[in-house]
CSV table of N, CA and C in Angstrom, one decimal:
chain,number,residue,atom,x,y,z
R,1,MET,N,0.6,-0.9,-0.2
R,1,MET,CA,0.0,-0.1,0.2
R,1,MET,C,0.6,1.2,-0.2
R,2,GLU,N,0.2,2.2,-0.4
R,2,GLU,CA,1.1,3.5,-0.9
R,2,GLU,C,0.4,4.5,0.4
R,3,ILE,N,1.2,5.4,1.5
R,3,ILE,CA,1.1,6.5,2.0
R,3,ILE,C,1.0,7.2,1.6
R,4,ARG,N,0.2,8.1,1.3
R,4,ARG,CA,0.8,9.6,0.4
R,4,ARG,C,0.3,10.7,1.9
R,5,ILE,N,1.7,11.0,2.3
R,5,ILE,CA,1.3,12.7,3.0
R,5,ILE,C,1.0,13.9,2.4
R,6,LEU,N,0.2,14.3,2.0
R,6,LEU,CA,-0.5,16.0,1.5
R,6,LEU,C,-0.2,16.7,2.2
R,7,SER,N,0.0,18.0,2.6
R,7,SER,CA,0.4,18.7,3.2
R,7,SER,C,0.4,20.4,3.0
R,8,VAL,N,0.1,21.4,3.9
R,8,VAL,CA,0.3,22.8,3.0
R,8,VAL,C,1.4,23.4,3.9
R,9,GLY,N,2.7,24.0,3.4
R,9,GLY,CA,3.1,24.3,4.3
R,9,GLY,C,4.2,23.6,4.5
R,10,LYS,N,5.8,24.2,4.0
R,10,LYS,CA,6.8,23.6,4.3
R,10,LYS,C,7.3,23.6,6.2
R,11,ILE,N,8.0,22.6,6.4
R,11,ILE,CA,8.0,21.9,7.7
R,11,ILE,C,9.4,22.4,8.2
R,12,LYS,N,9.8,23.8,9.2
R,12,LYS,CA,10.8,24.2,9.1
R,12,LYS,C,11.7,24.1,10.3
R,13,GLU,N,11.2,23.5,11.0
R,13,GLU,CA,11.7,23.0,12.5
R,13,GLU,C,12.5,21.9,12.5
R,14,LYS,N,13.9,21.9,12.6
R,14,LYS,CA,15.1,20.5,12.5
R,14,LYS,C,14.6,19.4,13.3
R,15,TYR,N,13.4,19.4,14.9
R,15,TYR,CA,13.1,18.4,15.7
R,15,TYR,C,11.9,17.4,14.7
R,16,LEU,N,11.1,18.8,14.3
R,16,LEU,CA,10.0,17.8,13.4
R,16,LEU,C,10.4,17.2,12.1
R,17,ASN,N,11.7,17.8,11.5
R,17,ASN,CA,12.1,17.1,10.4
R,17,ASN,C,12.7,15.3,10.6
R,18,ASP,N,13.6,15.8,11.9
R,18,ASP,CA,13.9,14.7,12.5
R,18,ASP,C,12.7,13.8,12.8
R,19,GLY,N,11.9,13.9,13.5
R,19,GLY,CA,10.6,13.3,14.0
R,19,GLY,C,10.2,11.9,13.1
R,20,ILE,N,9.8,13.2,11.6
R,20,ILE,CA,9.3,12.8,10.8
R,20,ILE,C,10.0,11.4,10.3
R,21,GLY,N,11.3,12.3,9.8
R,21,GLY,CA,12.3,11.0,9.1
R,21,GLY,C,12.2,9.7,9.5
R,22,GLU,N,12.4,9.8,11.3
R,22,GLU,CA,12.1,8.6,11.7
R,22,GLU,C,11.3,7.7,11.3
R,23,TYR,N,10.0,8.3,11.7
R,23,TYR,CA,8.4,7.5,11.3
R,23,TYR,C,9.3,7.1,9.9
R,24,ALA,N,9.0,7.8,9.0
R,24,ALA,CA,8.8,7.5,7.6
R,24,ALA,C,10.2,6.0,7.5
R,25,LYS,N,11.3,6.0,8.4
R,25,LYS,CA,11.9,4.9,8.2
R,25,LYS,C,11.6,3.8,8.9
R,26,ARG,N,10.9,3.8,9.9
R,26,ARG,CA,10.2,2.7,10.9
R,26,ARG,C,9.2,2.1,9.8
R,27,LEU,N,8.2,3.2,8.9
R,27,LEU,CA,7.3,2.9,8.0
R,27,LEU,C,7.6,1.8,6.6
R,28,SER,N,8.8,2.5,6.5
R,28,SER,CA,9.2,1.4,5.0
R,28,SER,C,9.2,0.4,4.9
R,29,ARG,N,9.0,-0.4,5.9
R,29,ARG,CA,8.9,-1.5,6.4
R,29,ARG,C,7.3,-2.5,6.0
R,30,TYR,N,6.3,-1.5,6.1
R,30,TYR,CA,5.2,-1.8,6.0
R,30,TYR,C,4.4,-1.3,4.9
R,31,CYS,N,4.7,-0.3,3.9
R,31,CYS,CA,4.0,0.5,3.3
R,31,CYS,C,5.2,1.7,2.5
R,32,LYS,N,5.0,2.0,1.1
R,32,LYS,CA,5.4,2.6,0.6
R,32,LYS,C,4.7,4.4,1.1
R,33,LEU,N,6.4,5.4,1.0
R,33,LEU,CA,5.0,6.7,2.0
R,33,LEU,C,5.8,7.3,0.7
R,34,THR,N,5.2,8.7,0.8
R,34,THR,CA,5.4,9.8,0.2
R,34,THR,C,4.8,11.0,0.7
R,35,PHE,N,6.0,11.9,0.3
R,35,PHE,CA,5.2,13.5,0.9
R,35,PHE,C,5.1,14.2,-0.3
R,36,LEU,N,4.4,15.0,0.1
R,36,LEU,CA,3.8,16.1,-1.1
R,36,LEU,C,3.6,17.5,-0.1
R,37,GLN,N,4.2,18.4,-0.3
R,37,GLN,CA,4.2,19.4,0.5
R,37,GLN,C,3.6,20.7,-0.2
R,38,VAL,N,2.6,21.6,-0.3
R,38,VAL,CA,2.3,22.3,-1.3
R,38,VAL,C,2.7,23.9,-0.6
R,39,PRO,N,3.0,24.7,-1.3
R,39,PRO,CA,2.9,26.7,-0.3
R,39,PRO,C,1.8,26.7,0.3
R,40,ASP,N,1.6,27.2,1.5
R,40,ASP,CA,1.0,28.0,2.3
R,40,ASP,C,1.0,29.5,2.1
R,41,GLU,N,-0.6,29.9,2.3
R,41,GLU,CA,-0.6,31.5,1.7
R,41,GLU,C,-0.1,32.7,3.4
R,42,LYS,N,0.2,33.2,2.9
R,42,LYS,CA,0.8,34.3,4.4
R,42,LYS,C,-0.8,34.7,4.6
R,43,THR,N,-1.2,34.1,6.2
R,43,THR,CA,-2.1,34.5,6.6
R,43,THR,C,-2.3,36.0,7.7
R,44,PRO,N,-2.8,37.3,7.1
R,44,PRO,CA,-2.4,38.4,8.0
R,44,PRO,C,-3.5,38.2,8.8
R,45,ASP,N,-2.8,39.4,10.2
R,45,ASP,CA,-3.2,39.4,11.1
R,45,ASP,C,-4.5,39.7,11.3
R,46,LYS,N,-5.6,39.5,11.8
R,46,LYS,CA,-7.0,40.0,12.0
R,46,LYS,C,-7.5,40.3,10.2
R,47,ALA,N,-7.4,38.6,9.7
R,47,ALA,CA,-7.8,38.9,8.2
R,47,ALA,C,-9.4,38.8,8.4
R,48,SER,N,-9.7,39.1,7.5
R,48,SER,CA,-11.4,38.9,7.0
R,48,SER,C,-11.7,37.6,6.9
R,49,ASP,N,-13.2,36.8,7.1
R,49,ASP,CA,-13.5,35.9,7.2
R,49,ASP,C,-13.1,35.7,5.6
R,50,ALA,N,-13.4,36.6,4.2
R,50,ALA,CA,-14.1,36.5,3.5
R,50,ALA,C,-12.4,36.4,2.9
R,51,LEU,N,-11.2,36.7,3.3
R,51,LEU,CA,-9.8,36.3,2.9
R,51,LEU,C,-9.4,35.5,3.7
R,52,ASN,N,-9.8,35.1,4.4
R,52,ASN,CA,-9.7,33.7,5.2
R,52,ASN,C,-10.2,32.3,4.4
R,53,THR,N,-11.3,32.7,3.8
R,53,THR,CA,-12.0,31.6,3.1
R,53,THR,C,-11.3,31.8,1.6
R,54,GLN,N,-10.8,32.6,0.7
R,54,GLN,CA,-9.7,32.8,0.4
R,54,GLN,C,-8.5,32.2,-0.2
R,55,ILE,N,-7.8,32.4,1.3
R,55,ILE,CA,-6.7,31.5,1.6
R,55,ILE,C,-6.9,30.0,1.5
R,56,ARG,N,-8.0,29.3,2.3
R,56,ARG,CA,-8.1,28.0,2.0
R,56,ARG,C,-8.6,27.7,0.8
R,57,GLU,N,-9.4,28.1,0.4
R,57,GLU,CA,-9.4,27.8,-1.3
R,57,GLU,C,-8.0,27.9,-2.0
R,58,THR,N,-7.3,28.9,-2.1
R,58,THR,CA,-6.0,28.5,-3.0
R,58,THR,C,-5.3,27.7,-2.5
R,59,GLU,N,-4.9,27.2,-1.5
R,59,GLU,CA,-4.3,26.1,-1.0
R,59,GLU,C,-5.0,24.9,-1.0
R,60,GLY,N,-6.4,24.9,-1.0
R,60,GLY,CA,-7.2,23.8,-1.7
R,60,GLY,C,-7.0,23.8,-2.7
R,61,GLU,N,-6.8,24.3,-3.8
R,61,GLU,CA,-6.5,24.2,-5.1
R,61,GLU,C,-5.3,23.6,-5.4
R,62,ARG,N,-4.2,23.7,-4.5
R,62,ARG,CA,-2.9,23.3,-4.8
R,62,ARG,C,-2.6,21.9,-4.4
R,63,LEU,N,-3.4,21.7,-3.4
R,63,LEU,CA,-4.0,20.3,-2.8
R,63,LEU,C,-4.4,19.4,-4.0
R,64,MET,N,-5.4,20.0,-4.4
R,64,MET,CA,-6.5,18.7,-5.3
R,64,MET,C,-5.7,18.5,-6.3
R,65,LYS,N,-5.0,19.4,-7.0
R,65,LYS,CA,-4.2,19.0,-8.1
R,65,LYS,C,-3.0,17.8,-7.9
R,66,HIS,N,-2.6,17.6,-6.9
R,66,HIS,CA,-2.0,16.0,-6.0
R,66,HIS,C,-2.7,15.0,-5.7
R,67,ILE,N,-4.4,15.3,-5.7
R,67,ILE,CA,-5.2,14.2,-5.4
R,67,ILE,C,-5.1,13.5,-6.4
R,68,ARG,N,-5.0,12.3,-6.5
R,68,ARG,CA,-5.6,11.2,-7.9
R,68,ARG,C,-6.8,10.6,-7.7
R,69,GLU,N,-7.2,10.3,-9.0
R,69,GLU,CA,-8.3,9.4,-8.9
R,69,GLU,C,-8.9,8.3,-8.2
R,70,GLN,N,-7.3,7.8,-8.1
R,70,GLN,CA,-7.4,6.5,-7.3
R,70,GLN,C,-7.0,6.4,-5.7
R,71,ASP,N,-6.9,7.7,-5.5
R,71,ASP,CA,-6.7,7.4,-3.7
R,71,ASP,C,-8.2,7.5,-3.1
R,72,TYR,N,-7.6,7.0,-1.7
R,72,TYR,CA,-8.4,6.8,-1.0
R,72,TYR,C,-8.1,8.2,-0.4
R,73,VAL,N,-9.0,9.5,0.0
R,73,VAL,CA,-8.6,10.0,0.9
R,73,VAL,C,-8.9,10.8,2.3
R,74,ILE,N,-8.2,10.6,2.9
R,74,ILE,CA,-8.6,10.8,4.3
R,74,ILE,C,-8.6,12.4,4.8
R,75,ALA,N,-9.2,13.2,5.1
R,75,ALA,CA,-8.5,14.6,5.8
R,75,ALA,C,-8.8,14.6,6.6
R,76,LEU,N,-8.2,15.1,7.6
R,76,LEU,CA,-8.1,15.2,8.9
R,76,LEU,C,-8.4,16.8,9.3
R,77,ALA,N,-9.5,17.0,10.0
R,77,ALA,CA,-10.3,17.6,10.1
R,77,ALA,C,-11.1,18.0,11.9
R,78,ILE,N,-11.1,18.5,12.0
R,78,ILE,CA,-11.6,19.1,14.0
R,78,ILE,C,-12.8,18.2,13.1
R,79,GLU,N,-14.0,18.5,12.5
R,79,GLU,CA,-15.4,18.0,12.9
R,79,GLU,C,-15.0,16.7,12.0
R,80,GLY,N,-14.1,16.1,12.3
R,80,GLY,CA,-14.3,14.7,11.6
R,80,GLY,C,-14.4,13.8,12.6
R,81,LYS,N,-14.3,12.1,12.4
R,81,LYS,CA,-14.4,11.2,13.4
R,81,LYS,C,-13.1,10.8,14.3
R,82,MET,N,-13.5,11.1,15.2
R,82,MET,CA,-12.1,10.4,16.6
R,82,MET,C,-11.9,9.0,16.6
R,83,LEU,N,-11.1,8.2,16.3
R,83,LEU,CA,-10.8,7.0,16.3
R,83,LEU,C,-9.5,6.7,17.7
R,84,ASP,N,-9.6,5.9,18.1
R,84,ASP,CA,-8.3,5.5,18.9
R,84,ASP,C,-7.6,4.5,18.1
R,85,SER,N,-6.4,4.5,18.3
R,85,SER,CA,-5.2,3.8,17.6
R,85,SER,C,-5.7,2.2,16.9
R,86,VAL,N,-6.0,1.4,17.8
R,86,VAL,CA,-6.8,0.3,17.4
R,86,VAL,C,-8.2,0.3,16.2
R,87,GLU,N,-8.5,1.4,16.4
R,87,GLU,CA,-9.3,1.7,15.0
R,87,GLU,C,-8.7,2.0,13.7
R,88,LEU,N,-7.7,3.0,13.9
R,88,LEU,CA,-7.4,3.2,13.1
R,88,LEU,C,-6.2,2.2,12.3
R,89,SER,N,-6.0,1.5,13.0
R,89,SER,CA,-4.9,0.2,12.2
R,89,SER,C,-6.3,-0.7,11.5
R,90,GLN,N,-7.0,-0.9,12.5
R,90,GLN,CA,-8.4,-1.4,11.3
R,90,GLN,C,-9.0,-0.9,10.4
R,91,MET,N,-8.9,0.5,10.4
R,91,MET,CA,-9.3,1.2,9.2
R,91,MET,C,-8.1,0.6,8.1
R,92,ILE,N,-6.9,1.2,8.5
R,92,ILE,CA,-6.2,0.7,7.0
R,92,ILE,C,-6.3,-0.6,6.5
R,93,GLY,N,-6.3,-1.4,7.3
R,93,GLY,CA,-6.1,-2.9,7.3
R,93,GLY,C,-7.4,-3.5,6.3
R,94,ARG,N,-8.5,-2.9,6.6
R,94,ARG,CA,-9.8,-2.9,6.0
R,94,ARG,C,-9.3,-2.3,4.5
R,95,LEU,N,-8.5,-1.0,4.5
R,95,LEU,CA,-8.5,-0.5,3.1
R,95,LEU,C,-7.6,-1.2,1.9
R,96,GLY,N,-6.9,-1.8,2.9
R,96,GLY,CA,-5.6,-2.9,2.1
R,96,GLY,C,-6.3,-4.0,1.5
R,97,VAL,N,-7.4,-4.7,3.0
R,97,VAL,CA,-7.9,-6.1,1.8
R,97,VAL,C,-9.2,-5.0,1.1
R,98,GLU,N,-9.5,-4.4,1.1
R,98,GLU,CA,-10.5,-3.4,-0.1
R,98,GLU,C,-9.7,-3.6,-1.4
R,99,GLY,N,-8.4,-3.1,-1.5
R,99,GLY,CA,-7.9,-3.1,-2.4
R,99,GLY,C,-7.3,-2.1,-3.0
R,100,LYS,N,-7.9,-1.2,-1.5
R,100,LYS,CA,-7.0,0.5,-2.2
R,100,LYS,C,-5.5,0.5,-2.2
R,101,SER,N,-5.1,0.7,-3.0
R,101,SER,CA,-3.6,0.7,-3.2
R,101,SER,C,-3.0,1.7,-3.0
R,102,SER,N,-3.3,2.8,-2.6
R,102,SER,CA,-3.2,4.4,-2.0
R,102,SER,C,-4.1,5.3,-1.3
R,103,VAL,N,-3.8,5.3,-0.1
R,103,VAL,CA,-4.2,6.3,1.0
R,103,VAL,C,-3.7,7.4,0.9
R,104,ALA,N,-4.5,8.6,0.8
R,104,ALA,CA,-3.5,9.9,0.6
R,104,ALA,C,-4.6,10.8,2.5
R,105,PHE,N,-3.4,11.0,3.1
R,105,PHE,CA,-3.7,11.6,3.9
R,105,PHE,C,-3.7,13.6,4.2
R,106,VAL,N,-4.5,13.7,4.0
R,106,VAL,CA,-4.4,15.4,3.9
R,106,VAL,C,-4.4,16.4,4.6
R,107,ILE,N,-3.3,17.4,4.6
R,107,ILE,CA,-3.4,18.0,6.2
R,107,ILE,C,-3.5,19.5,5.9
R,108,GLY,N,-3.9,20.3,6.1
R,108,GLY,CA,-4.4,21.6,5.7
R,108,GLY,C,-3.4,22.7,6.5
R,109,GLY,N,-3.5,23.9,6.3
R,109,GLY,CA,-2.3,25.0,6.8
R,109,GLY,C,-3.6,25.6,8.0
R,110,SER,N,-3.2,26.2,8.3
R,110,SER,CA,-3.7,27.0,9.5
R,110,SER,C,-4.6,27.6,9.5
R,111,LEU,N,-5.2,27.5,8.8
R,111,LEU,CA,-7.2,27.9,8.5
R,111,LEU,C,-7.5,27.1,7.8
R,112,GLY,N,-7.2,25.2,8.2
R,112,GLY,CA,-7.8,24.2,7.7
R,112,GLY,C,-7.8,24.0,6.5
R,113,LEU,N,-8.7,22.8,5.8
R,113,LEU,CA,-9.1,22.8,4.4
R,113,LEU,C,-10.2,23.1,3.8
R,114,SER,N,-10.1,23.2,2.5
R,114,SER,CA,-10.9,24.1,2.1
R,114,SER,C,-12.0,23.4,1.5
R,115,GLU,N,-13.4,23.3,1.3
R,115,GLU,CA,-14.6,22.7,1.5
R,115,GLU,C,-14.6,21.6,0.2
R,116,LYS,N,-14.0,22.0,-1.0
R,116,LYS,CA,-13.7,21.5,-2.1
R,116,LYS,C,-12.5,20.4,-1.6
R,117,VAL,N,-11.6,20.3,-1.1
R,117,VAL,CA,-10.9,19.0,-0.4
R,117,VAL,C,-12.0,18.3,0.4
R,118,LEU,N,-12.7,19.2,1.5
R,118,LEU,CA,-13.5,18.2,2.2
R,118,LEU,C,-14.2,17.5,1.9
R,119,GLN,N,-15.0,17.8,0.7
R,119,GLN,CA,-16.1,17.5,-0.5
R,119,GLN,C,-15.3,16.1,-0.9
R,120,ARG,N,-14.0,16.2,-1.7
R,120,ARG,CA,-13.5,14.9,-2.1
R,120,ARG,C,-13.0,14.0,-1.2
R,121,ALA,N,-12.8,14.2,0.1
R,121,ALA,CA,-12.5,13.2,1.1
R,121,ALA,C,-13.5,12.0,1.1
R,122,ASP,N,-12.9,11.2,1.4
R,122,ASP,CA,-13.3,9.7,1.2
R,122,ASP,C,-14.0,9.7,3.0
R,123,TYR,N,-12.9,10.5,3.6
R,123,TYR,CA,-13.0,10.1,5.6
R,123,TYR,C,-12.3,11.0,6.1
R,124,LYS,N,-13.4,11.8,6.8
R,124,LYS,CA,-12.7,12.5,7.6
R,124,LYS,C,-12.4,12.5,9.0
R,125,LEU,N,-11.1,12.9,9.4
R,125,LEU,CA,-10.0,12.0,10.6
R,125,LEU,C,-10.2,12.8,11.2
R,126,SER,N,-10.2,13.2,12.6
R,126,SER,CA,-10.1,14.0,14.1
R,126,SER,C,-9.0,13.5,14.8
R,127,PHE,N,-8.3,13.9,15.2
R,127,PHE,CA,-7.3,13.5,16.4
R,127,PHE,C,-7.7,14.2,17.6
R,128,SER,N,-8.3,15.3,17.2
R,128,SER,CA,-9.0,16.1,19.1
R,128,SER,C,-9.6,17.0,18.6
R,129,ARG,N,-10.4,17.5,19.3
R,129,ARG,CA,-11.2,18.9,19.5
R,129,ARG,C,-10.3,20.0,19.2
R,130,MET,N,-9.0,19.9,19.8
R,130,MET,CA,-8.0,20.6,19.9
R,130,MET,C,-7.7,21.0,18.6
R,131,THR,N,-7.0,22.4,18.7
R,131,THR,CA,-6.0,22.5,17.2
R,131,THR,C,-4.6,22.2,17.6
R,132,PHE,N,-3.8,22.0,16.8
R,132,PHE,CA,-2.8,21.5,16.8
R,132,PHE,C,-2.1,22.3,15.4
R,133,PRO,N,-0.6,22.7,15.7
R,133,PRO,CA,0.2,22.9,14.5
R,133,PRO,C,0.2,22.2,13.2
R,134,HIS,N,0.0,23.0,11.6
R,134,HIS,CA,-0.2,21.7,10.6
R,134,HIS,C,1.1,21.1,10.9
R,135,GLN,N,2.1,21.7,11.0
R,135,GLN,CA,3.4,21.1,11.1
R,135,GLN,C,3.7,19.3,11.8
R,136,LEU,N,3.5,19.9,13.0
R,136,LEU,CA,3.6,19.4,14.2
R,136,LEU,C,2.2,17.6,13.9
R,137,MET,N,1.6,18.2,13.4
R,137,MET,CA,0.4,17.0,13.3
R,137,MET,C,1.3,16.0,12.0
R,138,GLN,N,1.7,16.4,11.3
R,138,GLN,CA,2.1,15.4,10.1
R,138,GLN,C,3.0,14.8,11.3
R,139,MET,N,4.3,14.4,12.3
R,139,MET,CA,5.0,13.7,13.3
R,139,MET,C,3.7,12.9,13.9
R,140,ILE,N,2.8,13.6,14.5
R,140,ILE,CA,1.6,12.7,14.7
R,140,ILE,C,0.9,12.0,14.4
R,141,LEU,N,0.6,12.4,12.7
R,141,LEU,CA,0.2,11.2,12.0
R,141,LEU,C,0.8,10.4,11.5
R,142,LEU,N,1.9,10.3,11.5
R,142,LEU,CA,2.2,8.6,11.1
R,142,LEU,C,3.2,8.1,12.4
R,143,GLU,N,3.4,8.8,13.4
R,143,GLU,CA,3.2,8.0,14.5
R,143,GLU,C,2.3,6.9,15.0
R,144,GLN,N,0.8,7.3,14.5
R,144,GLN,CA,-0.1,6.6,14.5
R,144,GLN,C,0.1,6.0,13.6
R,145,ILE,N,-0.1,6.1,12.5
R,145,ILE,CA,0.3,5.4,11.3
R,145,ILE,C,1.1,3.8,11.4
R,146,TYR,N,2.4,4.2,12.1
R,146,TYR,CA,3.2,3.4,12.8
R,146,TYR,C,2.8,2.3,13.2
R,147,ARG,N,2.4,3.3,14.6
R,147,ARG,CA,1.4,2.4,15.4
R,147,ARG,C,0.5,1.5,15.3
R,148,GLY,N,0.1,1.6,14.0
R,148,GLY,CA,-1.5,1.2,13.6
R,148,GLY,C,-0.7,-0.4,12.3
R,149,TYR,N,0.2,-0.3,12.0
R,149,TYR,CA,0.7,-1.2,11.3
R,149,TYR,C,1.3,-2.2,12.3
R,150,ARG,N,2.2,-1.3,13.5
R,150,ARG,CA,2.5,-2.8,14.4
R,150,ARG,C,1.4,-3.4,15.3
R,151,ILE,N,0.4,-2.5,15.3
R,151,ILE,CA,-0.9,-3.3,15.8
R,151,ILE,C,-1.6,-4.8,14.7
R,152,LEU,N,-1.6,-4.2,13.6
R,152,LEU,CA,-2.2,-4.9,12.5
R,152,LEU,C,-1.4,-6.4,12.3
R,153,ASN,N,0.2,-5.9,12.3
R,153,ASN,CA,1.1,-7.2,12.8
R,153,ASN,C,1.2,-7.8,13.9
R,154,HIS,N,0.5,-7.6,14.8
R,154,HIS,CA,0.7,-8.2,16.4
R,154,HIS,C,2.2,-8.1,16.8
R,155,GLU,N,2.6,-6.9,16.5
R,155,GLU,CA,3.5,-6.4,17.5
R,155,GLU,C,3.5,-5.6,18.2
R,156,PRO,N,4.4,-5.8,19.0
R,156,PRO,CA,4.7,-4.7,20.4
R,156,PRO,C,4.7,-3.5,20.0
R,157,TYR,N,3.9,-2.6,20.8
R,157,TYR,CA,3.8,-0.8,21.2
R,157,TYR,C,3.6,-0.4,22.0
R,158,HIS,N,4.1,0.5,22.3
R,158,HIS,CA,4.0,1.4,23.4
R,158,HIS,C,2.3,1.7,24.0
R,159,LYS,N,1.8,1.2,24.8
R,159,LYS,CA,0.2,1.6,24.8
R,159,LYS,C,0.1,2.9,25.9
């Protein structure tokens, strides 16, 4: 299975890049992992709702250019469904059994995902009702995907 991580904005912090690299290395024995980052838009302080919507749409269009027809799209969205680690592992396993060869996890920018991306999503996943920096979310997501594969393979993992 190919796991694609589509996200808005570059990760500049070394500690996040190091953590992402570590989980990418660990995941290499379970799946093909690819990353695609699209540029983010500058969001001025006290931007109007209309400008925020325009920024989300611009970033969303950039993401949509890289979402393929065959991708099973899981959008990370605060209003999505919350799963525990076992449920996420079961979802990954089920998608593989169903013949989904490409799963794209989509992480929006600081304002979230556009309506168009959310409509394209096959599933909306929430990690919490809290807001996390989108750069940090990539590492958290990879850790959970790794944990999910460990669970699927009946391998030990930290509870």
